[in-house]
mmCIF file of C-alpha atoms and ligand atoms in Angstrom:
data_model
loop_
_atom_site.group_PDB
_atom_site.id
_atom_site.type_symbol
_atom_site.label_atom_id
_atom_site.label_comp_id
_atom_site.label_asym_id
_atom_site.label_seq_id
_atom_site.Cartn_x
_atom_site.Cartn_y
_atom_site.Cartn_z
ATOM 1 C CA UNK A 1 279.117 168.867 125.774
ATOM 2 C CA UNK A 2 282.407 167.045 126.421
ATOM 3 C CA UNK A 3 281.637 166.972 130.124
ATOM 4 C CA UNK A 4 278.154 165.637 129.474
ATOM 5 C CA UNK A 5 279.448 162.886 127.200
ATOM 6 C CA UNK A 6 282.028 161.840 129.790
ATOM 7 C CA UNK A 7 279.403 161.769 132.542
ATOM 8 C CA UNK A 8 277.053 159.704 130.367
ATOM 9 C CA UNK A 9 279.840 157.158 129.860
ATOM 10 C CA UNK A 10 280.542 157.079 133.589
ATOM 11 C CA UNK A 11 276.876 156.574 134.469
ATOM 12 C CA UNK A 12 276.421 153.889 131.826
ATOM 13 C CA UNK A 13 279.299 151.927 133.291
ATOM 14 C CA UNK A 14 277.835 152.213 136.764
ATOM 15 C CA UNK A 15 274.252 151.455 135.733
ATOM 16 C CA UNK A 16 274.145 149.605 132.423
ATOM 17 C CA UNK A 17 270.357 149.333 132.616
ATOM 18 C CA UNK A 18 270.099 153.049 131.903
ATOM 19 C CA UNK A 19 272.207 152.881 128.723
ATOM 20 C CA UNK A 20 269.406 153.425 126.257
ATOM 21 C CA UNK A 21 267.771 156.371 127.948
ATOM 22 C CA UNK A 22 271.108 158.065 128.651
ATOM 23 C CA UNK A 23 272.162 157.719 125.007
ATOM 24 C CA UNK A 24 268.837 159.214 123.977
ATOM 25 C CA UNK A 25 269.321 162.129 126.365
ATOM 26 C CA UNK A 26 272.799 162.803 125.018
ATOM 27 C CA UNK A 27 271.580 162.839 121.419
ATOM 28 C CA UNK A 28 268.773 165.291 122.208
ATOM 29 C CA UNK A 29 271.163 167.566 124.119
ATOM 30 C CA UNK A 30 273.638 167.448 121.232
ATOM 31 C CA UNK A 31 270.926 168.467 118.773
ATOM 32 C CA UNK A 32 269.802 171.318 121.041
ATOM 33 C CA UNK A 33 273.353 172.435 121.565
ATOM 34 C CA UNK A 34 274.017 172.523 117.838
ATOM 35 C CA UNK A 35 271.302 175.102 117.151
ATOM 36 C CA UNK A 36 272.196 177.342 120.077
ATOM 37 C CA UNK A 37 274.657 179.508 118.160
ATOM 38 C CA UNK A 38 272.123 180.403 115.453
ATOM 39 C CA UNK A 39 269.323 181.166 117.893
ATOM 40 C CA UNK A 40 267.679 184.589 117.592
ATOM 41 C CA UNK A 41 265.009 185.761 119.961
ATOM 42 C CA UNK A 42 263.703 189.260 120.456
ATOM 43 C CA UNK A 43 263.967 191.192 123.698
ATOM 44 C CA UNK A 44 261.667 190.007 126.461
ATOM 45 C CA UNK A 45 258.843 192.366 127.336
ATOM 46 C CA UNK A 46 257.903 192.695 130.974
ATOM 47 C CA UNK A 47 254.611 193.946 132.395
ATOM 48 C CA UNK A 48 254.541 197.457 133.760
ATOM 49 C CA UNK A 49 255.131 197.460 137.479
ATOM 50 C CA UNK A 50 256.638 193.960 137.420
ATOM 51 C CA UNK A 51 259.004 194.754 140.267
ATOM 52 C CA UNK A 52 256.140 195.440 142.649
ATOM 53 C CA UNK A 53 254.094 192.524 141.377
ATOM 54 C CA UNK A 54 257.055 190.259 141.949
ATOM 55 C CA UNK A 55 258.034 191.569 145.376
ATOM 56 C CA UNK A 56 254.594 192.264 146.866
ATOM 57 C CA UNK A 57 252.237 189.873 145.119
ATOM 58 C CA UNK A 58 254.654 187.065 144.345
ATOM 59 C CA UNK A 59 253.730 187.096 140.631
ATOM 60 C CA UNK A 60 256.295 185.564 138.309
ATOM 61 C CA UNK A 61 257.810 187.847 135.656
ATOM 62 C CA UNK A 62 256.075 186.108 132.756
ATOM 63 C CA UNK A 63 253.888 183.107 131.983
ATOM 64 C CA UNK A 64 255.140 179.841 130.618
ATOM 65 C CA UNK A 65 253.790 180.522 127.123
ATOM 66 C CA UNK A 66 255.217 184.070 126.977
ATOM 67 C CA UNK A 67 258.771 183.047 126.099
ATOM 68 C CA UNK A 68 259.617 184.226 122.572
ATOM 69 C CA UNK A 69 260.433 181.354 120.236
ATOM 70 C CA UNK A 70 262.841 181.288 117.287
ATOM 71 C CA UNK A 71 260.576 179.477 114.853
ATOM 72 C CA UNK A 72 263.110 178.633 112.191
ATOM 73 C CA UNK A 73 265.510 177.080 114.680
ATOM 74 C CA UNK A 74 262.684 175.259 116.449
ATOM 75 C CA UNK A 75 261.393 173.708 113.233
ATOM 76 C CA UNK A 76 264.872 172.493 112.360
ATOM 77 C CA UNK A 77 265.287 171.089 115.838
ATOM 78 C CA UNK A 78 261.866 169.443 115.716
ATOM 79 C CA UNK A 79 262.960 167.570 112.592
ATOM 80 C CA UNK A 80 266.230 166.476 114.215
ATOM 81 C CA UNK A 81 264.400 165.296 117.329
ATOM 82 C CA UNK A 82 261.942 163.325 115.203
ATOM 83 C CA UNK A 83 264.902 161.593 113.582
ATOM 84 C CA UNK A 84 266.469 160.810 116.969
ATOM 85 C CA UNK A 85 263.113 159.561 118.254
ATOM 86 C CA UNK A 86 262.666 157.327 115.233
ATOM 87 C CA UNK A 87 265.949 155.606 115.969
ATOM 88 C CA UNK A 88 265.308 155.389 119.721
ATOM 89 C CA UNK A 89 262.445 152.899 119.874
ATOM 90 C CA UNK A 90 259.565 151.493 117.874
ATOM 91 C CA UNK A 91 256.864 153.371 119.771
ATOM 92 C CA UNK A 92 258.489 156.718 119.056
ATOM 93 C CA UNK A 93 259.151 155.694 115.471
ATOM 94 C CA UNK A 94 255.469 154.980 115.016
ATOM 95 C CA UNK A 95 254.479 158.295 116.602
ATOM 96 C CA UNK A 96 256.960 160.276 114.527
ATOM 97 C CA UNK A 97 255.587 158.709 111.390
ATOM 98 C CA UNK A 98 252.047 159.755 112.290
ATOM 99 C CA UNK A 99 253.180 163.268 113.188
ATOM 100 C CA UNK A 100 255.167 163.751 109.983
ATOM 101 C CA UNK A 101 252.284 162.503 107.905
ATOM 102 C CA UNK A 102 249.953 165.062 109.468
ATOM 103 C CA UNK A 103 252.543 167.813 108.936
ATOM 104 C CA UNK A 104 253.158 166.820 105.307
ATOM 105 C CA UNK A 105 249.415 166.834 104.631
ATOM 106 C CA UNK A 106 249.247 170.296 106.172
ATOM 107 C CA UNK A 107 246.917 169.027 108.863
ATOM 108 C CA UNK A 108 249.280 170.072 111.632
ATOM 109 C CA UNK A 109 250.628 173.599 111.247
ATOM 110 C CA UNK A 110 253.959 173.115 112.988
ATOM 111 C CA UNK A 111 254.987 176.745 112.615
ATOM 112 C CA UNK A 112 251.831 177.978 114.284
ATOM 113 C CA UNK A 113 252.078 175.382 117.013
ATOM 114 C CA UNK A 114 255.685 176.186 117.891
ATOM 115 C CA UNK A 115 254.919 179.884 117.815
ATOM 116 C CA UNK A 116 252.400 179.350 120.593
ATOM 117 C CA UNK A 117 255.220 178.168 122.828
ATOM 118 C CA UNK A 118 254.451 175.869 125.703
ATOM 119 C CA UNK A 119 250.705 175.938 125.224
ATOM 120 C CA UNK A 120 249.722 172.677 126.882
ATOM 121 C CA UNK A 121 246.060 172.916 125.925
ATOM 122 C CA UNK A 122 246.831 173.342 122.253
ATOM 123 C CA UNK A 123 249.364 170.500 122.303
ATOM 124 C CA UNK A 124 246.839 168.242 124.007
ATOM 125 C CA UNK A 125 244.155 169.204 121.533
ATOM 126 C CA UNK A 126 246.339 168.418 118.511
ATOM 127 C CA UNK A 127 247.477 165.134 120.069
ATOM 128 C CA UNK A 128 243.861 164.107 120.658
ATOM 129 C CA UNK A 129 242.790 165.114 117.153
ATOM 130 C CA UNK A 130 245.440 162.972 115.479
ATOM 131 C CA UNK A 131 245.385 160.193 118.072
ATOM 132 C CA UNK A 132 248.970 160.813 119.035
ATOM 133 C CA UNK A 133 250.693 159.816 122.257
ATOM 134 C CA UNK A 134 250.347 163.099 124.123
ATOM 135 C CA UNK A 135 253.569 162.584 126.070
ATOM 136 C CA UNK A 136 255.678 161.938 122.979
ATOM 137 C CA UNK A 137 254.187 164.853 121.069
ATOM 138 C CA UNK A 138 254.565 167.278 123.999
ATOM 139 C CA UNK A 139 258.131 166.084 124.495
ATOM 140 C CA UNK A 140 259.042 166.811 120.870
ATOM 141 C CA UNK A 141 257.404 170.243 120.855
ATOM 142 C CA UNK A 142 258.808 171.313 124.209
ATOM 143 C CA UNK A 143 262.340 170.170 123.444
ATOM 144 C CA UNK A 144 262.215 171.989 120.105
ATOM 145 C CA UNK A 145 261.472 175.301 121.786
ATOM 146 C CA UNK A 146 263.621 174.635 124.853
ATOM 147 C CA UNK A 147 266.738 176.458 123.570
ATOM 148 C CA UNK A 148 264.542 179.537 122.963
ATOM 149 C CA UNK A 149 263.035 179.263 126.440
ATOM 150 C CA UNK A 150 266.440 179.007 128.063
ATOM 151 C CA UNK A 151 267.755 181.956 126.044
ATOM 152 C CA UNK A 152 264.758 183.972 127.250
ATOM 153 C CA UNK A 153 265.461 182.927 130.824
ATOM 154 C CA UNK A 154 269.082 184.063 130.430
ATOM 155 C CA UNK A 155 267.823 187.502 129.361
ATOM 156 C CA UNK A 156 265.745 187.841 132.509
ATOM 157 C CA UNK A 157 268.223 186.312 134.913
ATOM 158 C CA UNK A 158 269.915 189.609 135.718
ATOM 159 C CA UNK A 159 266.603 191.157 136.855
ATOM 160 C CA UNK A 160 266.372 188.808 139.810
ATOM 161 C CA UNK A 161 268.245 187.831 142.913
ATOM 162 C CA UNK A 162 268.166 184.025 143.130
ATOM 163 C CA UNK A 163 268.965 184.153 146.856
ATOM 164 C CA UNK A 164 265.892 186.056 148.042
ATOM 165 C CA UNK A 165 262.832 184.623 146.260
ATOM 166 C CA UNK A 166 262.516 181.568 148.543
ATOM 167 C CA UNK A 167 259.193 180.379 147.088
ATOM 168 C CA UNK A 168 258.165 177.003 145.715
ATOM 169 C CA UNK A 169 257.643 178.217 142.135
ATOM 170 C CA UNK A 170 259.872 179.870 139.561
ATOM 171 C CA UNK A 171 260.108 183.682 139.825
ATOM 172 C CA UNK A 172 260.627 183.923 136.066
ATOM 173 C CA UNK A 173 257.851 181.742 134.637
ATOM 174 C CA UNK A 174 255.819 180.541 137.622
ATOM 175 C CA UNK A 175 256.420 176.834 136.939
ATOM 176 C CA UNK A 176 257.009 174.196 139.577
ATOM 177 C CA UNK A 177 260.498 172.847 140.199
ATOM 178 C CA UNK A 178 261.548 169.494 138.797
ATOM 179 C CA UNK A 179 264.506 168.986 141.119
ATOM 180 C CA UNK A 180 266.198 170.375 144.179
ATOM 181 C CA UNK A 181 269.951 170.867 144.427
ATOM 182 C CA UNK A 182 272.245 171.062 147.421
ATOM 183 C CA UNK A 183 275.348 173.061 146.669
ATOM 184 C CA UNK A 184 278.820 173.338 148.087
ATOM 185 C CA UNK A 185 278.607 176.595 149.998
ATOM 186 C CA UNK A 186 277.338 175.370 153.332
ATOM 187 C CA UNK A 187 274.838 173.072 151.638
ATOM 188 C CA UNK A 188 272.520 175.823 150.405
ATOM 189 C CA UNK A 189 269.435 174.434 148.741
ATOM 190 C CA UNK A 190 268.162 175.519 145.320
ATOM 191 C CA UNK A 191 265.233 174.570 143.108
ATOM 192 C CA UNK A 192 265.501 173.975 139.367
ATOM 193 C CA UNK A 193 262.590 175.240 137.257
ATOM 194 C CA UNK A 194 261.006 172.421 135.267
ATOM 195 C CA UNK A 195 260.293 174.784 132.390
ATOM 196 C CA UNK A 196 262.989 177.463 131.964
ATOM 197 C CA UNK A 197 265.838 175.905 134.013
ATOM 198 C CA UNK A 198 266.250 178.933 136.298
ATOM 199 C CA UNK A 199 267.636 178.106 139.740
ATOM 200 C CA UNK A 200 266.661 179.879 142.935
ATOM 201 C CA UNK A 201 267.402 179.456 146.596
ATOM 202 C CA UNK A 202 264.990 177.976 149.141
ATOM 203 C CA UNK A 203 265.193 176.927 152.764
ATOM 204 C CA UNK A 204 266.555 173.520 153.595
ATOM 205 C CA UNK A 205 263.401 172.483 155.445
ATOM 206 C CA UNK A 206 260.650 173.316 152.985
ATOM 207 C CA UNK A 207 258.219 171.493 150.724
ATOM 208 C CA UNK A 208 257.934 173.564 147.520
ATOM 209 C CA UNK A 209 254.553 172.052 146.704
ATOM 210 C CA UNK A 210 252.590 172.833 149.886
ATOM 211 C CA UNK A 211 254.966 175.244 151.678
ATOM 212 C CA UNK A 212 255.272 172.880 154.647
ATOM 213 C CA UNK A 213 258.177 173.775 156.963
ATOM 214 C CA UNK A 214 257.551 171.360 159.829
ATOM 215 C CA UNK A 215 260.502 169.168 160.550
ATOM 216 C CA UNK A 216 258.374 166.243 161.766
ATOM 217 C CA UNK A 217 256.538 165.856 158.472
ATOM 218 C CA UNK A 218 259.549 166.355 156.207
ATOM 219 C CA UNK A 219 261.887 163.408 155.795
ATOM 220 C CA UNK A 220 264.143 161.952 153.151
ATOM 221 C CA UNK A 221 265.773 158.747 152.039
ATOM 222 C CA UNK A 222 268.786 157.935 149.851
ATOM 223 C CA UNK A 223 269.456 154.999 147.592
ATOM 224 C CA UNK A 224 271.882 152.416 148.943
ATOM 225 C CA UNK A 225 275.418 153.685 148.456
ATOM 226 C CA UNK A 226 274.073 156.752 146.675
ATOM 227 C CA UNK A 227 274.386 159.572 149.139
ATOM 228 C CA UNK A 228 274.535 162.124 146.303
ATOM 229 C CA UNK A 229 270.846 161.585 145.594
ATOM 230 C CA UNK A 230 267.963 161.798 147.959
ATOM 231 C CA UNK A 231 264.215 161.839 147.836
ATOM 232 C CA UNK A 232 262.691 164.568 149.979
ATOM 233 C CA UNK A 233 259.280 163.456 151.146
ATOM 234 C CA UNK A 234 256.498 165.614 152.519
ATOM 235 C CA UNK A 235 253.961 163.853 154.713
ATOM 236 C CA UNK A 236 251.589 166.776 154.570
ATOM 237 C CA UNK A 237 250.902 166.645 150.815
ATOM 238 C CA UNK A 238 252.339 163.150 150.205
ATOM 239 C CA UNK A 239 254.508 164.467 147.387
ATOM 240 C CA UNK A 240 258.254 164.425 146.898
ATOM 241 C CA UNK A 241 261.103 166.125 145.114
ATOM 242 C CA UNK A 242 264.394 164.529 144.180
ATOM 243 C CA UNK A 243 267.496 166.272 145.461
ATOM 244 C CA UNK A 244 270.911 166.068 143.846
ATOM 245 C CA UNK A 245 273.537 166.700 146.504
ATOM 246 C CA UNK A 246 276.492 168.377 144.819
ATOM 247 C CA UNK A 247 278.482 168.252 148.029
ATOM 248 C CA UNK A 248 278.940 164.578 147.177
ATOM 249 C CA UNK A 249 279.130 164.921 143.429
ATOM 250 C CA UNK A 250 281.141 166.765 140.828
ATOM 251 C CA UNK A 251 279.235 169.522 139.031
ATOM 252 C CA UNK A 252 277.105 167.931 136.313
ATOM 253 C CA UNK A 253 273.792 168.315 134.506
ATOM 254 C CA UNK A 254 271.089 167.752 137.154
ATOM 255 C CA UNK A 255 268.568 166.504 134.590
ATOM 256 C CA UNK A 256 271.009 163.803 133.552
ATOM 257 C CA UNK A 257 271.506 162.812 137.195
ATOM 258 C CA UNK A 258 267.737 162.650 137.589
ATOM 259 C CA UNK A 259 267.451 160.327 134.614
ATOM 260 C CA UNK A 260 270.123 158.005 135.967
ATOM 261 C CA UNK A 261 268.268 157.578 139.269
ATOM 262 C CA UNK A 262 264.765 156.667 138.159
ATOM 263 C CA UNK A 263 264.924 153.694 140.544
ATOM 264 C CA UNK A 264 264.567 156.189 143.404
ATOM 265 C CA UNK A 265 261.322 157.476 141.876
ATOM 266 C CA UNK A 266 260.031 153.928 141.815
ATOM 267 C CA UNK A 267 260.889 153.541 145.502
ATOM 268 C CA UNK A 268 259.135 156.819 146.363
ATOM 269 C CA UNK A 269 256.055 155.800 144.444
ATOM 270 C CA UNK A 270 256.015 152.414 146.196
ATOM 271 C CA UNK A 271 256.012 154.300 149.489
ATOM 272 C CA UNK A 272 252.913 156.131 148.282
ATOM 273 C CA UNK A 273 254.376 159.529 147.351
ATOM 274 C CA UNK A 274 253.730 161.420 144.122
ATOM 275 C CA UNK A 275 256.064 163.482 141.979
ATOM 276 C CA UNK A 276 254.128 166.632 140.974
ATOM 277 C CA UNK A 277 256.310 167.278 137.928
ATOM 278 C CA UNK A 278 256.833 163.929 136.217
ATOM 279 C CA UNK A 279 260.132 163.317 134.515
ATOM 280 C CA UNK A 280 259.429 164.281 130.867
ATOM 281 C CA UNK A 281 262.126 161.935 129.631
ATOM 282 C CA UNK A 282 260.348 158.784 130.655
ATOM 283 C CA UNK A 283 258.367 158.474 127.458
HETATM 284 ZN ZN1 ZN B 1 260.926 179.008 135.132
HETATM 285 ZN ZN1 ZN B 2 254.191 169.153 150.838
#
């Protein structure tokens, strides 16, 4: 956490406009970090024959909603995140009030909802029923179960070789990547799972969203004076992924780096490219 706090300070100095969102990120990470030690999740169960399914069929080990969740910890975290949200801005404060009212009146069964894990349909349904901002509600639920998800991912990590999967989706949970990372050793490229945070290797010339490998339709641009960040564009599917280049940057939390470079997303969108996995922090 010390490293994260120092990096937040550094980024705030460099880009004061991001102060609010970076402070918010730090508070959420602190709350998640606090509960980590008390987290208890059961052993992960894998399908029979998973090795073959993974190697031959390209099936991920589990589904997004299969991660076991520590309910008690998640409820506590949900309450902390509501508090942080309340203090962050008036829109979130208003949403949190509505959510808490529905929970207090036993109209939303938080325990049941968190138990279902990352069940997007259910979250959407509840948000619609109580006229909640879907993005805010999903953000609160997902970040409350995130420490459980990451603990589950850690359990499965040893089953896989991150260097040999080479596909555009996560071998653990099948989700799309939120970011791409270039790392020291010869500039190897990795993808970061948007759901469980697993990292796996891919080829340098590759669009994870449409599997395009043609050099002529894959290009990138950097922000001015920001060679540590680039936007990798694919002209075949007109989508992009942001890349954090750690050859030009000290090791840091990639999600934080993503948040501090939202101006690059605006540029990409102005050029007509879409980000398949929107940044969940821009609520
Ligand atoms: Zn994953
Ligand atoms: Zn593509």
